[in-house]
Amino acid sequence: MHIYKSCSRIFLVGLPLLLAGIFLLGGCGSEATTEAAVPGSGLVQAAEAEAQSQTPPPRSTETFVAQSAARRSALTGFTRARNSMTLVTEESGRVQSVTADVGDTLGANGLFAQLDTTFIRLDLDTNRTDQQRLKSDLVYNKKEKERYEALVKNQNAAQSTLDSNVRAHQAALQQLRAKQVEERVLIERMKRFSLTGPSGWKVITRYVEPGEWITKGEKVAELGRYDVLLIPFALTSEEYRALKDMGETVSLRLTDLNSTIQAQVERVSPGFDPQSRKINVDLEISKGDFEFRGGIRCELVIELPDPGGAVEVPSSALIKAYEEHFLMTPDGKRVRVVLLGSADGDKRRVSSPDVQPGDIFLLHP
């Protein structure tokens, strides 16, 4: 009797515990089954699919055409003189005066320095004195020739005497002509004693001082023309073609002066640099509100096609979802793109194998 009561008491106490364990085991199995059936990646895919299926209609049917994105090539050059020259003396002599220093502009006569002309003037005086003597001899010989011609005609003088007078007259005439040529040479040499350059050019370097003796062929100064400036650039074939497409006038930015000016293509080398394999191109600046001088930094920006096939699209055409960017076609299809960066005029540079220049997309999806 006691044993029966004890077993009943154990059964009544153990039954609730058994039911609770079965309930707990059943609940745990249900959660495990649910997690295994729907992993985390599946949730994201399902959300994307649901968002795609629930995409709201576009706000506008206005479209745009994707344009090829440009790659900017910024080249830097420095201004220099339009022309330059080395001033060399053609005569030896002592420097009497120097009228222009470094940075000065040559005047209307272009005079840079003057050599001492004392000895050349003395030679010129001697030559002119000899000419006066020869002219006097020529007048006398002419009269003698005419007198003996009359005597020989009347047979009062020998023919040989007349021939001698004719010969003396011709010799005096030839000597006079030689002295006249020598005078022109001395006058021309006198001009060479004035060392001159082109009017309006500036002195870059000065090599002589007053009182210094210089010899024929010696350099006296470096001169340059700065009323027009040149900027040399070395361009690749692609950059040169893009420069030609920009037209006759191109814009240059003076980075040191924070201003923009217009320039023209002055000359293009028909060859190329064998080391850099680039084409030498000179741009010319003829007008500008700044001091024309050498060494001014200039920046030339050339737009080149993007080698990666990127395109430019308005920022309003981009749809951002799940940290991705999309474009929408007129038929409502989304095209995934990679955002590369900003462009001019509130545009964005994007890239995608499914987007080509000329494709049409919605402007306000």
mmCIF file of C-alpha atoms in Angstrom:
data_model
loop_
_atom_site.group_PDB
_atom_site.id
_atom_site.type_symbol
_atom_site.label_atom_id
_atom_site.label_comp_id
_atom_site.label_asym_id
_atom_site.label_seq_id
_atom_site.Cartn_x
_atom_site.Cartn_y
_atom_site.Cartn_z
ATOM 1 C CA MET A 1 0.000 0.000 0.000
ATOM 2 C CA HIS A 2 2.713 2.413 0.782
ATOM 3 C CA ILE A 3 4.624 1.452 -2.308
ATOM 4 C CA TYR A 4 1.634 2.311 -4.518
ATOM 5 C CA LYS A 5 1.185 5.690 -2.976
ATOM 6 C CA SER A 6 4.866 6.458 -3.465
ATOM 7 C CA CYS A 7 4.779 5.520 -7.130
ATOM 8 C CA SER A 8 1.670 7.615 -7.686
ATOM 9 C CA ARG A 9 3.333 10.586 -6.097
ATOM 10 C CA ILE A 10 6.417 10.165 -8.339
ATOM 11 C CA PHE A 11 4.239 9.894 -11.440
ATOM 12 C CA LEU A 12 2.270 12.988 -10.609
ATOM 13 C CA VAL A 13 5.435 15.010 -9.988
ATOM 14 C CA GLY A 14 7.352 13.723 -13.060
ATOM 15 C CA LEU A 15 4.537 14.215 -15.566
ATOM 16 C CA PRO A 16 4.688 18.046 -15.591
ATOM 17 C CA LEU A 17 8.486 17.991 -15.926
ATOM 18 C CA LEU A 18 8.259 15.653 -18.896
ATOM 19 C CA LEU A 19 5.683 17.834 -20.643
ATOM 20 C CA ALA A 20 7.796 20.947 -20.069
ATOM 21 C CA GLY A 21 10.876 19.266 -21.561
ATOM 22 C CA ILE A 22 8.964 18.157 -24.639
ATOM 23 C CA PHE A 23 7.660 21.725 -25.141
ATOM 24 C CA LEU A 24 11.104 23.229 -24.847
ATOM 25 C CA LEU A 25 12.634 20.730 -27.249
ATOM 26 C CA GLY A 26 9.902 21.389 -29.775
ATOM 27 C CA GLY A 27 10.449 25.154 -29.614
ATOM 28 C CA CYS A 28 14.217 24.926 -30.119
ATOM 29 C CA GLY A 29 13.814 22.704 -33.143
ATOM 30 C CA SER A 30 11.446 25.195 -34.735
ATOM 31 C CA GLU A 31 13.939 28.092 -34.422
ATOM 32 C CA ALA A 32 16.778 26.054 -35.860
ATOM 33 C CA THR A 33 14.647 25.059 -38.789
ATOM 34 C CA THR A 34 13.687 28.690 -39.503
ATOM 35 C CA GLU A 35 17.307 29.987 -39.432
ATOM 36 C CA ALA A 36 18.519 27.285 -41.740
ATOM 37 C CA ALA A 37 15.785 27.946 -44.221
ATOM 38 C CA VAL A 38 16.331 31.745 -44.576
ATOM 39 C CA PRO A 39 20.024 32.786 -44.331
ATOM 40 C CA GLY A 40 21.188 36.447 -44.099
ATOM 41 C CA SER A 41 22.119 36.708 -47.802
ATOM 42 C CA GLY A 42 18.732 35.493 -48.784
ATOM 43 C CA LEU A 43 17.103 38.269 -46.787
ATOM 44 C CA VAL A 44 19.077 40.916 -48.708
ATOM 45 C CA GLN A 45 18.264 39.341 -52.048
ATOM 46 C CA ALA A 46 14.619 39.131 -51.147
ATOM 47 C CA ALA A 47 14.600 42.787 -50.075
ATOM 48 C CA GLU A 48 16.254 43.837 -53.314
ATOM 49 C CA ALA A 49 13.765 41.822 -55.334
ATOM 50 C CA GLU A 50 10.889 43.314 -53.406
ATOM 51 C CA ALA A 51 12.253 46.854 -53.889
ATOM 52 C CA GLN A 52 12.693 46.195 -57.578
ATOM 53 C CA SER A 53 9.142 44.948 -57.889
ATOM 54 C CA GLN A 54 7.848 47.930 -55.940
ATOM 55 C CA THR A 55 9.844 50.634 -57.807
ATOM 56 C CA PRO A 56 7.674 53.733 -57.981
ATOM 57 C CA PRO A 57 6.858 55.126 -61.410
ATOM 58 C CA PRO A 58 9.287 57.786 -62.719
ATOM 59 C CA ARG A 59 8.575 61.387 -61.837
ATOM 60 C CA SER A 60 9.148 62.529 -65.428
ATOM 61 C CA THR A 61 9.566 61.000 -68.860
ATOM 62 C CA GLU A 62 12.241 63.504 -69.803
ATOM 63 C CA THR A 63 15.388 61.785 -71.100
ATOM 64 C CA PHE A 64 19.015 62.586 -71.815
ATOM 65 C CA VAL A 65 21.792 61.091 -73.927
ATOM 66 C CA ALA A 66 24.897 59.795 -72.182
ATOM 67 C CA GLN A 67 27.991 61.664 -73.329
ATOM 68 C CA SER A 68 31.532 60.336 -73.417
ATOM 69 C CA ALA A 69 33.492 61.519 -70.369
ATOM 70 C CA ALA A 70 36.663 63.504 -71.008
ATOM 71 C CA ARG A 71 40.023 63.059 -69.365
ATOM 72 C CA ARG A 72 41.830 66.291 -68.641
ATOM 73 C CA SER A 73 45.498 66.580 -69.499
ATOM 74 C CA ALA A 74 47.080 69.619 -67.804
ATOM 75 C CA LEU A 75 50.381 70.741 -69.355
ATOM 76 C CA THR A 76 52.658 73.431 -67.926
ATOM 77 C CA GLY A 77 54.926 75.739 -69.908
ATOM 78 C CA PHE A 78 56.817 78.980 -69.322
ATOM 79 C CA THR A 79 56.829 82.132 -71.417
ATOM 80 C CA ARG A 80 59.896 83.196 -73.351
ATOM 81 C CA ALA A 81 60.851 85.840 -75.907
ATOM 82 C CA ARG A 82 59.276 85.616 -79.353
ATOM 83 C CA ASN A 83 62.759 86.003 -80.883
ATOM 84 C CA SER A 84 66.232 86.272 -79.417
ATOM 85 C CA MET A 85 69.652 87.108 -80.811
ATOM 86 C CA THR A 86 73.273 87.531 -79.804
ATOM 87 C CA LEU A 87 74.712 90.950 -80.619
ATOM 88 C CA VAL A 88 78.289 90.595 -81.929
ATOM 89 C CA THR A 89 80.759 93.331 -82.829
ATOM 90 C CA GLU A 90 81.978 93.472 -86.423
ATOM 91 C CA GLU A 91 84.915 95.765 -85.614
ATOM 92 C CA SER A 92 87.661 95.807 -83.035
ATOM 93 C CA GLY A 93 87.927 98.840 -80.816
ATOM 94 C CA ARG A 94 87.481 100.429 -77.416
ATOM 95 C CA VAL A 95 83.962 100.698 -76.010
ATOM 96 C CA GLN A 96 83.214 104.392 -75.746
ATOM 97 C CA SER A 97 79.730 104.150 -74.208
ATOM 98 C CA VAL A 98 76.942 101.658 -73.409
ATOM 99 C CA THR A 99 73.456 103.137 -73.720
ATOM 100 C CA ALA A 100 71.320 100.206 -72.476
ATOM 101 C CA ASP A 101 71.536 97.983 -69.435
ATOM 102 C CA VAL A 102 69.924 94.631 -68.636
ATOM 103 C CA GLY A 103 66.141 94.949 -68.876
ATOM 104 C CA ASP A 104 66.231 98.172 -70.893
ATOM 105 C CA THR A 105 64.438 98.531 -74.202
ATOM 106 C CA LEU A 106 66.410 99.682 -77.229
ATOM 107 C CA GLY A 107 65.275 103.006 -78.660
ATOM 108 C CA ALA A 108 64.138 103.905 -82.142
ATOM 109 C CA ASN A 109 67.730 103.798 -83.460
ATOM 110 C CA GLY A 110 68.404 100.479 -81.692
ATOM 111 C CA LEU A 111 71.761 101.723 -80.304
ATOM 112 C CA PHE A 112 73.257 99.530 -77.586
ATOM 113 C CA ALA A 113 76.923 100.615 -77.462
ATOM 114 C CA GLN A 114 79.312 102.927 -79.297
ATOM 115 C CA LEU A 115 82.941 102.119 -80.111
ATOM 116 C CA ASP A 116 85.692 104.716 -80.395
ATOM 117 C CA THR A 117 85.855 105.948 -84.023
ATOM 118 C CA THR A 118 88.979 108.126 -83.814
ATOM 119 C CA PHE A 119 91.163 106.078 -86.156
ATOM 120 C CA ILE A 120 88.423 105.266 -88.643
ATOM 121 C CA ARG A 121 87.623 108.978 -88.915
ATOM 122 C CA LEU A 122 91.308 109.725 -89.552
ATOM 123 C CA ASP A 123 91.400 107.119 -92.309
ATOM 124 C CA LEU A 124 88.303 108.681 -93.813
ATOM 125 C CA ASP A 125 89.880 112.168 -93.756
ATOM 126 C CA THR A 126 92.996 110.808 -95.468
ATOM 127 C CA ASN A 127 90.902 109.177 -98.151
ATOM 128 C CA ARG A 128 88.988 112.346 -98.912
ATOM 129 C CA THR A 129 92.242 114.333 -99.122
ATOM 130 C CA ASP A 130 93.594 111.849 -101.657
ATOM 131 C CA GLN A 131 90.417 112.185 -103.651
ATOM 132 C CA GLN A 132 90.827 115.948 -103.830
ATOM 133 C CA ARG A 133 94.383 115.546 -105.099
ATOM 134 C CA LEU A 134 93.346 113.026 -107.715
ATOM 135 C CA LYS A 135 90.518 115.234 -108.909
ATOM 136 C CA SER A 136 93.000 118.081 -109.391
ATOM 137 C CA ASP A 137 95.371 115.774 -111.274
ATOM 138 C CA LEU A 138 92.475 114.566 -113.390
ATOM 139 C CA VAL A 139 91.573 118.118 -114.427
ATOM 140 C CA TYR A 140 95.180 118.914 -115.348
ATOM 141 C CA ASN A 141 95.653 115.652 -117.288
ATOM 142 C CA LYS A 142 92.436 116.257 -119.184
ATOM 143 C CA LYS A 143 93.631 119.682 -120.335
ATOM 144 C CA GLU A 144 97.031 118.280 -121.337
ATOM 145 C CA LYS A 145 95.352 115.484 -123.301
ATOM 146 C CA GLU A 146 93.141 117.926 -125.189
ATOM 147 C CA ARG A 147 96.111 120.225 -126.000
ATOM 148 C CA TYR A 148 98.273 117.420 -127.353
ATOM 149 C CA GLU A 149 95.367 116.100 -129.370
ATOM 150 C CA ALA A 150 95.244 119.454 -131.180
ATOM 151 C CA LEU A 151 99.042 119.521 -131.675
ATOM 152 C CA VAL A 152 99.120 115.984 -133.027
ATOM 153 C CA LYS A 153 96.272 116.850 -135.370
ATOM 154 C CA ASN A 154 98.334 119.723 -136.757
ATOM 155 C CA GLN A 155 101.446 117.509 -136.756
ATOM 156 C CA ASN A 156 103.205 119.770 -134.253
ATOM 157 C CA ALA A 157 103.756 117.083 -131.602
ATOM 158 C CA ALA A 158 104.630 113.427 -131.530
ATOM 159 C CA GLN A 159 101.900 110.791 -131.136
ATOM 160 C CA SER A 160 103.815 109.164 -128.273
ATOM 161 C CA THR A 161 103.528 112.309 -126.181
ATOM 162 C CA LEU A 162 99.761 112.295 -126.663
ATOM 163 C CA ASP A 163 99.616 108.633 -125.685
ATOM 164 C CA SER A 164 101.491 109.365 -122.451
ATOM 165 C CA ASN A 165 99.034 112.119 -121.523
ATOM 166 C CA VAL A 166 96.056 109.852 -122.264
ATOM 167 C CA ARG A 167 97.598 107.139 -120.063
ATOM 168 C CA ALA A 168 98.185 109.585 -117.190
ATOM 169 C CA HIS A 169 94.589 110.794 -117.474
ATOM 170 C CA GLN A 170 93.209 107.230 -117.338
ATOM 171 C CA ALA A 171 95.449 106.328 -114.365
ATOM 172 C CA ALA A 172 94.256 109.352 -112.381
ATOM 173 C CA LEU A 173 90.631 108.463 -113.140
ATOM 174 C CA GLN A 174 91.088 104.850 -111.964
ATOM 175 C CA GLN A 175 92.813 105.974 -108.761
ATOM 176 C CA LEU A 176 89.953 108.383 -108.047
ATOM 177 C CA ARG A 177 87.395 105.629 -108.491
ATOM 178 C CA ALA A 178 89.367 103.342 -106.179
ATOM 179 C CA LYS A 179 89.446 106.055 -103.502
ATOM 180 C CA GLN A 180 85.717 106.589 -103.850
ATOM 181 C CA VAL A 181 85.107 102.878 -103.268
ATOM 182 C CA GLU A 182 87.459 102.995 -100.275
ATOM 183 C CA GLU A 183 85.477 105.926 -98.907
ATOM 184 C CA ARG A 184 82.238 103.924 -99.074
ATOM 185 C CA VAL A 185 83.945 101.040 -97.274
ATOM 186 C CA LEU A 186 85.174 103.381 -94.513
ATOM 187 C CA ILE A 187 81.702 104.915 -94.147
ATOM 188 C CA GLU A 188 80.165 101.449 -93.828
ATOM 189 C CA ARG A 189 82.788 100.457 -91.271
ATOM 190 C CA MET A 190 81.999 103.631 -89.368
ATOM 191 C CA LYS A 191 78.399 102.425 -89.038
ATOM 192 C CA ARG A 192 79.645 99.102 -87.638
ATOM 193 C CA PHE A 193 81.296 100.980 -84.780
ATOM 194 C CA SER A 194 77.768 101.661 -83.516
ATOM 195 C CA LEU A 195 76.515 98.370 -82.045
ATOM 196 C CA THR A 196 72.781 98.308 -82.733
ATOM 197 C CA GLY A 197 69.959 95.815 -82.427
ATOM 198 C CA PRO A 198 66.292 95.736 -83.458
ATOM 199 C CA SER A 199 64.251 98.639 -82.128
ATOM 200 C CA GLY A 200 61.998 97.716 -79.199
ATOM 201 C CA TRP A 201 63.957 94.627 -78.171
ATOM 202 C CA LYS A 202 65.135 94.243 -74.581
ATOM 203 C CA VAL A 203 68.600 93.527 -73.232
ATOM 204 C CA ILE A 204 68.752 90.085 -71.619
ATOM 205 C CA THR A 205 72.493 89.910 -70.920
ATOM 206 C CA ARG A 206 75.221 92.537 -71.175
ATOM 207 C CA TYR A 207 78.848 91.503 -71.703
ATOM 208 C CA VAL A 208 80.773 94.792 -72.127
ATOM 209 C CA GLU A 209 81.553 97.918 -70.118
ATOM 210 C CA PRO A 210 82.749 101.385 -71.197
ATOM 211 C CA GLY A 211 86.527 101.560 -71.743
ATOM 212 C CA GLU A 212 86.811 97.849 -72.487
ATOM 213 C CA TRP A 213 88.635 96.695 -75.603
ATOM 214 C CA ILE A 214 86.730 94.216 -77.717
ATOM 215 C CA THR A 215 87.816 92.311 -80.779
ATOM 216 C CA LYS A 216 85.967 91.507 -83.974
ATOM 217 C CA GLY A 217 83.422 88.686 -83.506
ATOM 218 C CA GLU A 218 83.124 89.088 -79.718
ATOM 219 C CA LYS A 219 79.675 88.897 -78.071
ATOM 220 C CA VAL A 220 78.496 92.131 -76.509
ATOM 221 C CA ALA A 221 74.862 91.405 -75.504
ATOM 222 C CA GLU A 222 71.889 89.017 -75.649
ATOM 223 C CA LEU A 223 68.689 90.619 -76.938
ATOM 224 C CA GLY A 224 65.091 89.406 -76.968
ATOM 225 C CA ARG A 225 61.736 90.470 -78.387
ATOM 226 C CA TYR A 226 59.169 90.528 -75.559
ATOM 227 C CA ASP A 227 56.233 92.375 -77.102
ATOM 228 C CA VAL A 228 55.087 88.899 -78.175
ATOM 229 C CA LEU A 229 55.616 85.787 -76.041
ATOM 230 C CA LEU A 230 56.000 82.129 -76.910
ATOM 231 C CA ILE A 231 55.168 79.134 -74.724
ATOM 232 C CA PRO A 232 56.730 75.836 -75.823
ATOM 233 C CA PHE A 233 54.890 72.561 -75.145
ATOM 234 C CA ALA A 234 55.712 68.915 -75.868
ATOM 235 C CA LEU A 235 52.537 67.040 -76.862
ATOM 236 C CA THR A 236 51.725 63.434 -77.603
ATOM 237 C CA SER A 237 50.010 62.638 -80.903
ATOM 238 C CA GLU A 238 46.671 62.314 -79.097
ATOM 239 C CA GLU A 239 47.125 65.648 -77.325
ATOM 240 C CA TYR A 240 48.172 67.348 -80.571
ATOM 241 C CA ARG A 241 45.031 66.128 -82.361
ATOM 242 C CA ALA A 242 42.890 67.367 -79.475
ATOM 243 C CA LEU A 243 44.670 70.752 -79.619
ATOM 244 C CA LYS A 244 43.867 71.086 -83.332
ATOM 245 C CA ASP A 245 40.216 70.326 -82.596
ATOM 246 C CA MET A 246 40.135 73.241 -80.118
ATOM 247 C CA GLY A 247 40.378 75.750 -83.000
ATOM 248 C CA GLU A 248 42.731 78.617 -83.811
ATOM 249 C CA THR A 249 42.496 80.181 -80.334
ATOM 250 C CA VAL A 250 43.062 78.300 -77.078
ATOM 251 C CA SER A 251 42.790 79.397 -73.457
ATOM 252 C CA LEU A 252 45.802 79.434 -71.182
ATOM 253 C CA ARG A 253 45.719 79.929 -67.436
ATOM 254 C CA LEU A 254 48.476 82.042 -65.895
ATOM 255 C CA THR A 255 48.691 80.204 -62.596
ATOM 256 C CA ASP A 256 51.091 82.701 -61.005
ATOM 257 C CA LEU A 257 48.833 85.653 -61.910
ATOM 258 C CA ASN A 258 45.491 83.835 -61.408
ATOM 259 C CA SER A 259 44.151 84.920 -64.805
ATOM 260 C CA THR A 260 43.222 83.440 -68.175
ATOM 261 C CA ILE A 261 44.414 84.657 -71.591
ATOM 262 C CA GLN A 262 44.010 83.646 -75.222
ATOM 263 C CA ALA A 263 46.844 82.186 -77.277
ATOM 264 C CA GLN A 264 47.338 80.954 -80.818
ATOM 265 C CA VAL A 265 49.342 78.100 -82.275
ATOM 266 C CA GLU A 266 52.400 79.791 -83.789
ATOM 267 C CA ARG A 267 54.471 76.888 -85.072
ATOM 268 C CA VAL A 268 54.579 73.112 -84.963
ATOM 269 C CA SER A 269 57.729 71.093 -85.446
ATOM 270 C CA PRO A 270 57.414 68.575 -88.287
ATOM 271 C CA GLY A 271 59.635 66.189 -86.348
ATOM 272 C CA PHE A 272 59.502 64.856 -82.801
ATOM 273 C CA ASP A 273 61.721 64.451 -79.768
ATOM 274 C CA PRO A 274 63.323 60.992 -80.032
ATOM 275 C CA GLN A 275 63.623 60.705 -76.252
ATOM 276 C CA SER A 276 60.149 61.780 -75.139
ATOM 277 C CA ARG A 277 58.531 60.877 -78.509
ATOM 278 C CA LYS A 278 56.486 64.057 -78.363
ATOM 279 C CA ILE A 279 55.769 66.873 -80.808
ATOM 280 C CA ASN A 280 57.128 70.358 -80.062
ATOM 281 C CA VAL A 281 54.425 73.018 -80.342
ATOM 282 C CA ASP A 282 54.820 76.757 -79.643
ATOM 283 C CA LEU A 283 51.831 78.881 -78.606
ATOM 284 C CA GLU A 284 51.926 82.669 -79.075
ATOM 285 C CA ILE A 285 50.569 85.378 -76.773
ATOM 286 C CA SER A 286 50.248 88.801 -78.417
ATOM 287 C CA LYS A 287 47.733 90.505 -76.085
ATOM 288 C CA GLY A 288 47.276 90.510 -72.348
ATOM 289 C CA ASP A 289 46.871 92.751 -69.325
ATOM 290 C CA PHE A 290 50.118 91.780 -67.626
ATOM 291 C CA GLU A 291 53.842 92.435 -67.884
ATOM 292 C CA PHE A 292 55.249 90.634 -70.898
ATOM 293 C CA ARG A 293 58.366 88.832 -69.725
ATOM 294 C CA GLY A 294 59.872 85.376 -69.652
ATOM 295 C CA GLY A 295 59.315 82.723 -67.004
ATOM 296 C CA ILE A 296 55.552 83.163 -66.459
ATOM 297 C CA ARG A 297 53.952 79.801 -65.704
ATOM 298 C CA CYS A 298 51.131 78.868 -68.122
ATOM 299 C CA GLU A 299 48.793 75.894 -67.899
ATOM 300 C CA LEU A 300 47.200 74.330 -70.972
ATOM 301 C CA VAL A 301 44.240 72.006 -70.326
ATOM 302 C CA ILE A 302 43.361 69.542 -73.093
ATOM 303 C CA GLU A 303 40.232 67.392 -72.988
ATOM 304 C CA LEU A 304 40.933 63.793 -74.051
ATOM 305 C CA PRO A 305 38.537 60.848 -74.415
ATOM 306 C CA ASP A 306 38.389 58.631 -71.322
ATOM 307 C CA PRO A 307 40.286 55.399 -72.100
ATOM 308 C CA GLY A 308 38.005 53.392 -69.793
ATOM 309 C CA GLY A 309 34.834 54.253 -71.693
ATOM 310 C CA ALA A 310 33.308 56.322 -68.877
ATOM 311 C CA VAL A 311 30.334 58.580 -69.606
ATOM 312 C CA GLU A 312 28.936 61.767 -68.086
ATOM 313 C CA VAL A 313 25.371 61.781 -66.753
ATOM 314 C CA PRO A 314 23.337 64.381 -64.807
ATOM 315 C CA SER A 315 23.332 63.817 -61.062
ATOM 316 C CA SER A 316 19.517 63.833 -61.091
ATOM 317 C CA ALA A 317 19.506 60.677 -63.229
ATOM 318 C CA LEU A 318 21.264 58.530 -60.625
ATOM 319 C CA ILE A 319 19.276 56.277 -58.287
ATOM 320 C CA LYS A 320 20.980 55.149 -55.086
ATOM 321 C CA ALA A 321 19.783 51.897 -53.510
ATOM 322 C CA TYR A 322 21.577 49.411 -51.227
ATOM 323 C CA GLU A 323 24.830 51.425 -51.518
ATOM 324 C CA GLU A 324 24.697 51.027 -55.297
ATOM 325 C CA HIS A 325 23.949 53.483 -58.136
ATOM 326 C CA PHE A 326 21.607 52.887 -61.037
ATOM 327 C CA LEU A 327 20.341 54.555 -64.209
ATOM 328 C CA MET A 328 16.845 53.918 -65.520
ATOM 329 C CA THR A 329 15.987 53.354 -69.157
ATOM 330 C CA PRO A 330 12.808 54.829 -70.659
ATOM 331 C CA ASP A 331 11.153 51.387 -70.412
ATOM 332 C CA GLY A 332 11.736 51.289 -66.642
ATOM 333 C CA LYS A 333 14.749 48.983 -66.525
ATOM 334 C CA ARG A 334 17.495 49.708 -64.008
ATOM 335 C CA VAL A 335 21.130 49.617 -65.131
ATOM 336 C CA ARG A 336 23.786 49.330 -62.460
ATOM 337 C CA VAL A 337 26.734 51.766 -62.792
ATOM 338 C CA VAL A 338 29.926 52.523 -60.890
ATOM 339 C CA LEU A 339 30.271 56.122 -59.717
ATOM 340 C CA LEU A 340 33.739 57.439 -60.617
ATOM 341 C CA GLY A 341 33.504 61.072 -59.541
ATOM 342 C CA SER A 342 32.190 64.517 -60.352
ATOM 343 C CA ALA A 343 32.243 66.363 -63.668
ATOM 344 C CA ASP A 344 31.501 69.906 -64.788
ATOM 345 C CA GLY A 345 28.004 71.347 -64.551
ATOM 346 C CA ASP A 346 26.499 69.152 -61.784
ATOM 347 C CA LYS A 347 27.308 65.980 -63.682
ATOM 348 C CA ARG A 348 28.804 62.677 -62.601
ATOM 349 C CA ARG A 349 31.262 60.348 -64.264
ATOM 350 C CA VAL A 350 30.040 56.744 -64.274
ATOM 351 C CA SER A 351 31.141 53.502 -65.857
ATOM 352 C CA SER A 352 29.325 50.317 -66.746
ATOM 353 C CA PRO A 353 29.683 47.617 -69.391
ATOM 354 C CA ASP A 354 25.980 48.143 -70.141
ATOM 355 C CA VAL A 355 26.250 51.908 -70.688
ATOM 356 C CA GLN A 356 27.753 53.367 -73.846
ATOM 357 C CA PRO A 357 27.962 56.958 -75.161
ATOM 358 C CA GLY A 358 24.724 57.701 -76.968
ATOM 359 C CA ASP A 359 22.471 55.558 -74.747
ATOM 360 C CA ILE A 360 19.222 57.193 -73.565
ATOM 361 C CA PHE A 361 18.109 57.263 -69.907
ATOM 362 C CA LEU A 362 15.523 59.053 -67.792
ATOM 363 C CA LEU A 363 16.612 62.442 -66.476
ATOM 364 C CA HIS A 364 14.374 62.353 -63.368
ATOM 365 C CA PRO A 365 13.555 58.684 -62.605
#
